[in-house]
PDB file of C-alpha atoms in Angstrom:
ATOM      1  CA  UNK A   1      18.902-252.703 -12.358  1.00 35.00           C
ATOM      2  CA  UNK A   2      22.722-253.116 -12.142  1.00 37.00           C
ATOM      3  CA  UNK A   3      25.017-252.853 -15.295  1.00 40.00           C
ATOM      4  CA  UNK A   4      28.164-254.797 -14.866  1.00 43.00           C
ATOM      5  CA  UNK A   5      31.150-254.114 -16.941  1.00 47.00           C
ATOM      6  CA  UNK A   6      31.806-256.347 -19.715  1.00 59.00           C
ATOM      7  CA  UNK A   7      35.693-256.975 -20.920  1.00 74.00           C
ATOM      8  CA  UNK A   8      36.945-257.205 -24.380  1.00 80.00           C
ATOM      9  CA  UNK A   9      36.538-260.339 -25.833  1.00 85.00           C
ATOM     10  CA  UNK A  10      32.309-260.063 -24.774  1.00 89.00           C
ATOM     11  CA  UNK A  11      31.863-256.510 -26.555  1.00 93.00           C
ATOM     12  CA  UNK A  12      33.574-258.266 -29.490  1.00 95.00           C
ATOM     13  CA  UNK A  13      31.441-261.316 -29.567  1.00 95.00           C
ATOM     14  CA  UNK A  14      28.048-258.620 -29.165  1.00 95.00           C
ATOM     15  CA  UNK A  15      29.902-256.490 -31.909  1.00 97.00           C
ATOM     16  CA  UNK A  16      30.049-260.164 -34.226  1.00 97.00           C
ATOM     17  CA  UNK A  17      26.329-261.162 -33.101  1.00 96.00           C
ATOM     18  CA  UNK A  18      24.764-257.608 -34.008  1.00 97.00           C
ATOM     19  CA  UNK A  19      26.048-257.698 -37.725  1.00 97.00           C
ATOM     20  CA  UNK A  20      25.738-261.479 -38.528  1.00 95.00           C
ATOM     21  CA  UNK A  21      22.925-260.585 -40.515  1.00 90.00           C
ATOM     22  CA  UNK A  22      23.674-257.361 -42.070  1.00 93.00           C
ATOM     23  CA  UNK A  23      26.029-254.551 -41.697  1.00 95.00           C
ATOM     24  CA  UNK A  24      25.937-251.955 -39.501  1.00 96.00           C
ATOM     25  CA  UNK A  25      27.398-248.455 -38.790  1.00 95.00           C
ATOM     26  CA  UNK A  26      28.648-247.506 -35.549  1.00 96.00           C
ATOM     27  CA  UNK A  27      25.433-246.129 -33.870  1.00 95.00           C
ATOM     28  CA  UNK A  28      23.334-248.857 -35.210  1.00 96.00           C
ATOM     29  CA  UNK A  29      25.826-251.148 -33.565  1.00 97.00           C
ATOM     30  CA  UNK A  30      25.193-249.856 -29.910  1.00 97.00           C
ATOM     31  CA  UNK A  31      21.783-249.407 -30.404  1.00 97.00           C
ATOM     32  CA  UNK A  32      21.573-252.908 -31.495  1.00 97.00           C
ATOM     33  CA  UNK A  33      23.688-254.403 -28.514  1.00 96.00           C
ATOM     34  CA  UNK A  34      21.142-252.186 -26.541  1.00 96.00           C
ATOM     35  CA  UNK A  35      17.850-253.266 -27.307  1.00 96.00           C
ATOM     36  CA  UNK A  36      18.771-257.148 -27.418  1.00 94.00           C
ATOM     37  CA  UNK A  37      21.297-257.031 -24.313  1.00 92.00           C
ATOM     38  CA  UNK A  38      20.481-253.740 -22.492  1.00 88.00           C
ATOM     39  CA  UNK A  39      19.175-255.858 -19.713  1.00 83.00           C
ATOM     40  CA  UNK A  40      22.820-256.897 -18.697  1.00 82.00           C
ATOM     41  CA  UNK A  41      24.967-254.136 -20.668  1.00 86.00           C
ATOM     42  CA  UNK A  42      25.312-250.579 -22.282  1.00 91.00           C
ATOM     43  CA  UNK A  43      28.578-250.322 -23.752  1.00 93.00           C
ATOM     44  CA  UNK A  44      29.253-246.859 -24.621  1.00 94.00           C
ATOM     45  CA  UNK A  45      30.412-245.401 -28.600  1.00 96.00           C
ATOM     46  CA  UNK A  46      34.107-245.363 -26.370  1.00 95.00           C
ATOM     47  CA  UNK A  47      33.917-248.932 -25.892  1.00 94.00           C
ATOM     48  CA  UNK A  48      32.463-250.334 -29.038  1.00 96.00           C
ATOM     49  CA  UNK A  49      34.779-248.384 -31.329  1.00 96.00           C
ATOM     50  CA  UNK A  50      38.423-249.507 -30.038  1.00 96.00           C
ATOM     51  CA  UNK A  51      36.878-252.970 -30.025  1.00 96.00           C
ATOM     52  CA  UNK A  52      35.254-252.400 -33.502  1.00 96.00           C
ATOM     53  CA  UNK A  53      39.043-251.296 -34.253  1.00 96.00           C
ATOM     54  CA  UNK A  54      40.793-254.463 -33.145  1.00 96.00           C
ATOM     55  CA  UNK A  55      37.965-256.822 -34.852  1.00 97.00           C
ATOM     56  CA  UNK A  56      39.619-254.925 -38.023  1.00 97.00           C
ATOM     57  CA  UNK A  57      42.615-255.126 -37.456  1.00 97.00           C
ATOM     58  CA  UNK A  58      42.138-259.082 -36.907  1.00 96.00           C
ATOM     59  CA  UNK A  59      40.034-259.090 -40.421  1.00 97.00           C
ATOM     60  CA  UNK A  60      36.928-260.079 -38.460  1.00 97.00           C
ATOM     61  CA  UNK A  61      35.123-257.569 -39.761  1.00 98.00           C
ATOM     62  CA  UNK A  62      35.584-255.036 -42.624  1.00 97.00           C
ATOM     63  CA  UNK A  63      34.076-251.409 -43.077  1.00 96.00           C
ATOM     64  CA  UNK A  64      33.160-250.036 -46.055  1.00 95.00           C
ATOM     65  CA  UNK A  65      31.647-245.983 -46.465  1.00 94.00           C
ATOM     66  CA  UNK A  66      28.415-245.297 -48.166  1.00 90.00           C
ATOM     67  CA  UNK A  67      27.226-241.679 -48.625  1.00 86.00           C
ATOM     68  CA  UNK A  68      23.347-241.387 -48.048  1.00 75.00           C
ATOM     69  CA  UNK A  69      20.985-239.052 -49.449  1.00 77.00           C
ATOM     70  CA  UNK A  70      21.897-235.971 -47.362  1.00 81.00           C
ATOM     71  CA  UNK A  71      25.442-236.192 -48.737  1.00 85.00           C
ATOM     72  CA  UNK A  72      26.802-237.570 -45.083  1.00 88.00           C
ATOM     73  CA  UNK A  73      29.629-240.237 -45.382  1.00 91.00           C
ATOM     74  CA  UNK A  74      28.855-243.413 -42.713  1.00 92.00           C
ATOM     75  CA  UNK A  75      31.116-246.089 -42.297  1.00 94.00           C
ATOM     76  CA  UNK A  76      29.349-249.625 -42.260  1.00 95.00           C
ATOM     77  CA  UNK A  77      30.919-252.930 -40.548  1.00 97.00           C
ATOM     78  CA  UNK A  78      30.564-255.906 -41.871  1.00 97.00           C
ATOM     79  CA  UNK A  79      30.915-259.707 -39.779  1.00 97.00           C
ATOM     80  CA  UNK A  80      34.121-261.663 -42.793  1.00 97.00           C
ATOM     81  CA  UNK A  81      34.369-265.250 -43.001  1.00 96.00           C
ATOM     82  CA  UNK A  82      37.008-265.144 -40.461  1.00 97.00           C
ATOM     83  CA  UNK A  83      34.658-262.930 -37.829  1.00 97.00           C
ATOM     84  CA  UNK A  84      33.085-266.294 -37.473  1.00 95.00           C
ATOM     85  CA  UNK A  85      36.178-268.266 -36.236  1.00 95.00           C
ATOM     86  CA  UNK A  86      36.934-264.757 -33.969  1.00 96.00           C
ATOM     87  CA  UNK A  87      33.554-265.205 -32.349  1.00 96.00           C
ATOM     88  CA  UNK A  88      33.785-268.802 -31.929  1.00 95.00           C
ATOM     89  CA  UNK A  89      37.025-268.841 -30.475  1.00 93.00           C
ATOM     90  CA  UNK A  90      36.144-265.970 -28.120  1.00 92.00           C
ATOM     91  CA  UNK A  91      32.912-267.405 -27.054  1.00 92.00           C
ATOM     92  CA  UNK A  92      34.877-270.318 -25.602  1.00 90.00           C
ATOM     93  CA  UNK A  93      38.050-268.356 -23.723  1.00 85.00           C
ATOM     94  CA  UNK A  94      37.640-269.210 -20.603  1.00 72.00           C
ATOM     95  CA  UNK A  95      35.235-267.669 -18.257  1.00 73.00           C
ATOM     96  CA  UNK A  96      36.465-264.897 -15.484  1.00 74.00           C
ATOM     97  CA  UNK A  97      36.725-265.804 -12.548  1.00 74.00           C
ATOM     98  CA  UNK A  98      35.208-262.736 -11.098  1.00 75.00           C
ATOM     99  CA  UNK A  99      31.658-263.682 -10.498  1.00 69.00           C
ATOM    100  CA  UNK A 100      29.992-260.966 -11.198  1.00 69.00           C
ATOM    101  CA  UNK A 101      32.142-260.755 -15.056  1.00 76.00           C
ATOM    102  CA  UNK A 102      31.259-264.349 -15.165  1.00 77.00           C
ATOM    103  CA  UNK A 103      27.556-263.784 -15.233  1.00 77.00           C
ATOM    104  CA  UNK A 104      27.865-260.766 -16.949  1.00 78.00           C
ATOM    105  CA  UNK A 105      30.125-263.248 -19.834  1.00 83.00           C
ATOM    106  CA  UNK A 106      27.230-265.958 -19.479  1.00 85.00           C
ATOM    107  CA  UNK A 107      24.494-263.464 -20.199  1.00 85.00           C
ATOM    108  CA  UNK A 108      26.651-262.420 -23.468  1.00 87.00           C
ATOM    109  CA  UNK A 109      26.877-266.163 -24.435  1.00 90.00           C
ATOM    110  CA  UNK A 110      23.027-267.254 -24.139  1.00 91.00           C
ATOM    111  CA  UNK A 111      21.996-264.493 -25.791  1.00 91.00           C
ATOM    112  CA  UNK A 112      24.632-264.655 -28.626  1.00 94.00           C
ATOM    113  CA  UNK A 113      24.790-269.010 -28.540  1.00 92.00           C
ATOM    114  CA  UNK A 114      22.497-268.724 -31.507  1.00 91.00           C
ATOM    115  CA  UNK A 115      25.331-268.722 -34.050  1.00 92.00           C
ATOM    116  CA  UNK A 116      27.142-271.946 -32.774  1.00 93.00           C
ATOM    117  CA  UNK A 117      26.997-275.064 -34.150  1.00 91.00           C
ATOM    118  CA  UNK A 118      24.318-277.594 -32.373  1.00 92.00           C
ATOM    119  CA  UNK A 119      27.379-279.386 -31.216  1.00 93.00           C
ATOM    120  CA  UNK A 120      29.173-276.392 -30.048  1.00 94.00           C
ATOM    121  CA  UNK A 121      26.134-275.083 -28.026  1.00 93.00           C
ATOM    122  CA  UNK A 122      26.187-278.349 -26.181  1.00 93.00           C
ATOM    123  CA  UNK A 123      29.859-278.195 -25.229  1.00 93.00           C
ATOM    124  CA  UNK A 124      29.308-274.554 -24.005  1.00 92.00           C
ATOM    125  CA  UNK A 125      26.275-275.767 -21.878  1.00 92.00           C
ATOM    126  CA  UNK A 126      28.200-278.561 -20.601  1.00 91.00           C
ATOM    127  CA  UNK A 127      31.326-276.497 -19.933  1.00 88.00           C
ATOM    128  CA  UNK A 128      29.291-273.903 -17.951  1.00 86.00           C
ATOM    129  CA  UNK A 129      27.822-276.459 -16.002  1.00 89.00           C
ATOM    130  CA  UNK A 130      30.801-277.974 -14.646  1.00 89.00           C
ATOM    131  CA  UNK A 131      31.875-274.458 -14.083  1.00 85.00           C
ATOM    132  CA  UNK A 132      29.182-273.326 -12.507  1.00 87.00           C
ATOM    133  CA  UNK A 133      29.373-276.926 -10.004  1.00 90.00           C
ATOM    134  CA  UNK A 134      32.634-275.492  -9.262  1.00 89.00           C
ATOM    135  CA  UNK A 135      30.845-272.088  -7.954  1.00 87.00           C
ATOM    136  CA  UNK A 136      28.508-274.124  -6.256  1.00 91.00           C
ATOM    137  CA  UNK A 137      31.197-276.198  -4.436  1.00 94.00           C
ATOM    138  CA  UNK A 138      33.025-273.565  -2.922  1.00 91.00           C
ATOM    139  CA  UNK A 139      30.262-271.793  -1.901  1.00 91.00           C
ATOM    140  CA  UNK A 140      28.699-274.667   0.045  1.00 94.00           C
ATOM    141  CA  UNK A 141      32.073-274.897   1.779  1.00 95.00           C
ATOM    142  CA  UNK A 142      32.678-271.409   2.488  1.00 94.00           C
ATOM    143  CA  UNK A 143      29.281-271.827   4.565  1.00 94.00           C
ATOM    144  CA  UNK A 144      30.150-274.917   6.155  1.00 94.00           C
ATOM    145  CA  UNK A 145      33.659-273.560   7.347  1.00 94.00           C
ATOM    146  CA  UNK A 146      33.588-273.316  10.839  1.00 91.00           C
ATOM    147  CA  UNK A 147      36.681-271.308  10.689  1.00 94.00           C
ATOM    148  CA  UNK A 148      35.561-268.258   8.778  1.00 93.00           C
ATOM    149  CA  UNK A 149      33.986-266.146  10.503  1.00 94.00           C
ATOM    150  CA  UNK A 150      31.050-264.363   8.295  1.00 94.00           C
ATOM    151  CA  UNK A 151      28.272-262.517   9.866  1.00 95.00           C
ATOM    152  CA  UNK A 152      24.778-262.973   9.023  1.00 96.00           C
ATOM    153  CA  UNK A 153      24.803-260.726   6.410  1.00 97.00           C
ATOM    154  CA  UNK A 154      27.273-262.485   4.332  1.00 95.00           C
ATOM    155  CA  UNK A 155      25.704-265.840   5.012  1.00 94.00           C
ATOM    156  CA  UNK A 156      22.638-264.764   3.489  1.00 96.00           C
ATOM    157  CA  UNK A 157      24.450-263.202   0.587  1.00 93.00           C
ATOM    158  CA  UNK A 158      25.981-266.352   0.156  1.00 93.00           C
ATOM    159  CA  UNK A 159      22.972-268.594   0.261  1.00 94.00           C
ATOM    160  CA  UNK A 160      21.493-266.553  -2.038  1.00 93.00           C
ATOM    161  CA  UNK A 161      24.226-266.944  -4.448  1.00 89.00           C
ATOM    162  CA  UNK A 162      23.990-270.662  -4.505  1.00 92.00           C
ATOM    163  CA  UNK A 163      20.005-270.262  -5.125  1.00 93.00           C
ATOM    164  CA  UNK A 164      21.036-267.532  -7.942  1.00 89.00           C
ATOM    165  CA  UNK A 165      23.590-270.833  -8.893  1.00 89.00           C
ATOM    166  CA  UNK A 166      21.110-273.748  -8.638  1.00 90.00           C
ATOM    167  CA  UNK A 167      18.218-271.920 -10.913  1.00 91.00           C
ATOM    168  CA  UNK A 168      20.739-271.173 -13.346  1.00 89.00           C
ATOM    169  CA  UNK A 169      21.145-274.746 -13.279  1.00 88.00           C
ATOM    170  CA  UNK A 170      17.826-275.672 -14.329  1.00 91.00           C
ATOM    171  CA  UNK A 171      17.376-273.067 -16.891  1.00 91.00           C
ATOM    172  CA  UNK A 172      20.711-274.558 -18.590  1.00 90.00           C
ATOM    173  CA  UNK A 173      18.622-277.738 -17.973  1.00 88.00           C
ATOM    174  CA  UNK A 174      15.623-275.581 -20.480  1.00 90.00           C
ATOM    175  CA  UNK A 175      17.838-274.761 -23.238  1.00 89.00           C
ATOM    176  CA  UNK A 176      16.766-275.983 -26.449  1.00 85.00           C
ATOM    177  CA  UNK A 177      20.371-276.952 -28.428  1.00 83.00           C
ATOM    178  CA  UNK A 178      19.329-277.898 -31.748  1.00 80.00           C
ATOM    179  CA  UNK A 179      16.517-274.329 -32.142  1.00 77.00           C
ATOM    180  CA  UNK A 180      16.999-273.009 -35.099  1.00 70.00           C
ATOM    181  CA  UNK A 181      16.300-269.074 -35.294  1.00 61.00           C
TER     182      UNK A 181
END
C-alpha cells in the first residue's frame, strides 16, 4: 500500500471531520484519522499538532483540559462554530496539481463530504469532474503526441492513469448527494 503525503489544509479538514461529533485529545485525534482514512494517510502526532495549533489560532477549534481519574491532565479539542466555515472553505481550495496530492486531496474530501451541505456536495462533485476531464484531456494527448518520445513503459503507465481516471468517473457517477449519515 502506498501512503502519500497530505498538505496542510487536508490534515486540517481530517482534524475538523474527526471531532464534528465530539471532542477529542490529541491521540484520539490520530487514531481517529487512522482507522477511518488509514487507507490513504497516517499523519504522524508531528503533523497533527502544528496543524491542531493553527486551527486554534484561527478559532476553529478550541481546547479545553480535563484531569481523569489517575490525576493526568489531557487537553481535549473541540470543532467552534467557525471550524465549520474553516472546513468548508478548505474543502473547496483548489485542488494540487500534483497528481498524486490530488488523489491523495480527493480521498480526504469523499471521505470527509459528509458534513457539506446537499448543495455543496454537488458543486464539489461537479467541480472534480471537470477537473478530473482536464486530467483526462491531457493525458489522451500526451499519448497521441507523436513528438514525445515515451517508451513503453510510460505509455502503459499512462494508459493506466486514464483507466485509474475514467473509473473514478463512474464512482463520482455512484455518489449518493442528498445521504444523510
Amino acid at each position: 500500500m502506498i501512503f502519500c503525503a497530505i498538505n496542510k489544509s487536508m490534515i486540517e479538514i481530517l482534524i475538523l471531520y474527526v471531532i464534528h461529533k465530539r471532542e477529542k485529545t490529541l491521540y484520539g485525534i490520530r487514531k481517529e484519522i487512522i482507522e477511518i482514512f488509514g487507507t490513504f494517510t497516517k499523519p504522524s502526532i508531528g503533523t497533527i499538532y502544528p496543524a491542531l495549533q493553527r486551527l486554534l489560532k484561527d478559532g476553529a477549534v478550541s481546547v479545553f483540559e480535563k484531569m481523569s481519574e489517575g490525576g493526568k491532565k489531557s487537553s481535549y479539542y473541540s470543532i467552534t462554530k467557525k471550524g465549520h466555515e474553516v472546513f468548508k472553505k478548505l474543502f473547496f481550495n483548489s485542488a494540487s496539481e500534483n497528481p498524486s496530492l490530488f488523489y491523495t486531496q480527493l480521498q480526504a474530501r469523499f471521505g470527509t463530504m459528509g458534513l457539506l451541505s446537499i448543495d455543496d456536495r454537488k458543486l464539489f462533485l461537479s467541480e472534480f469532474s471537470k477537473k478530473i476531464d482536464i486530467y483526462q484531456f491531457e493525458l489522451e494527448n500526451k499519448l497521441k503526441d507523436e513528438f514525445l518520445d515515451l517508451d513503453y513503459y510510460q505509455r502503459q503507465l499512462l494508459n493506466k492513469t486514464l483507466t485509474e481516471l475514467k473509473s473514478l468517473r463512474e464512482y463520482i457517477k455512484t455518489l449518493k448527494v442528498d445521504h444523510v449519515g
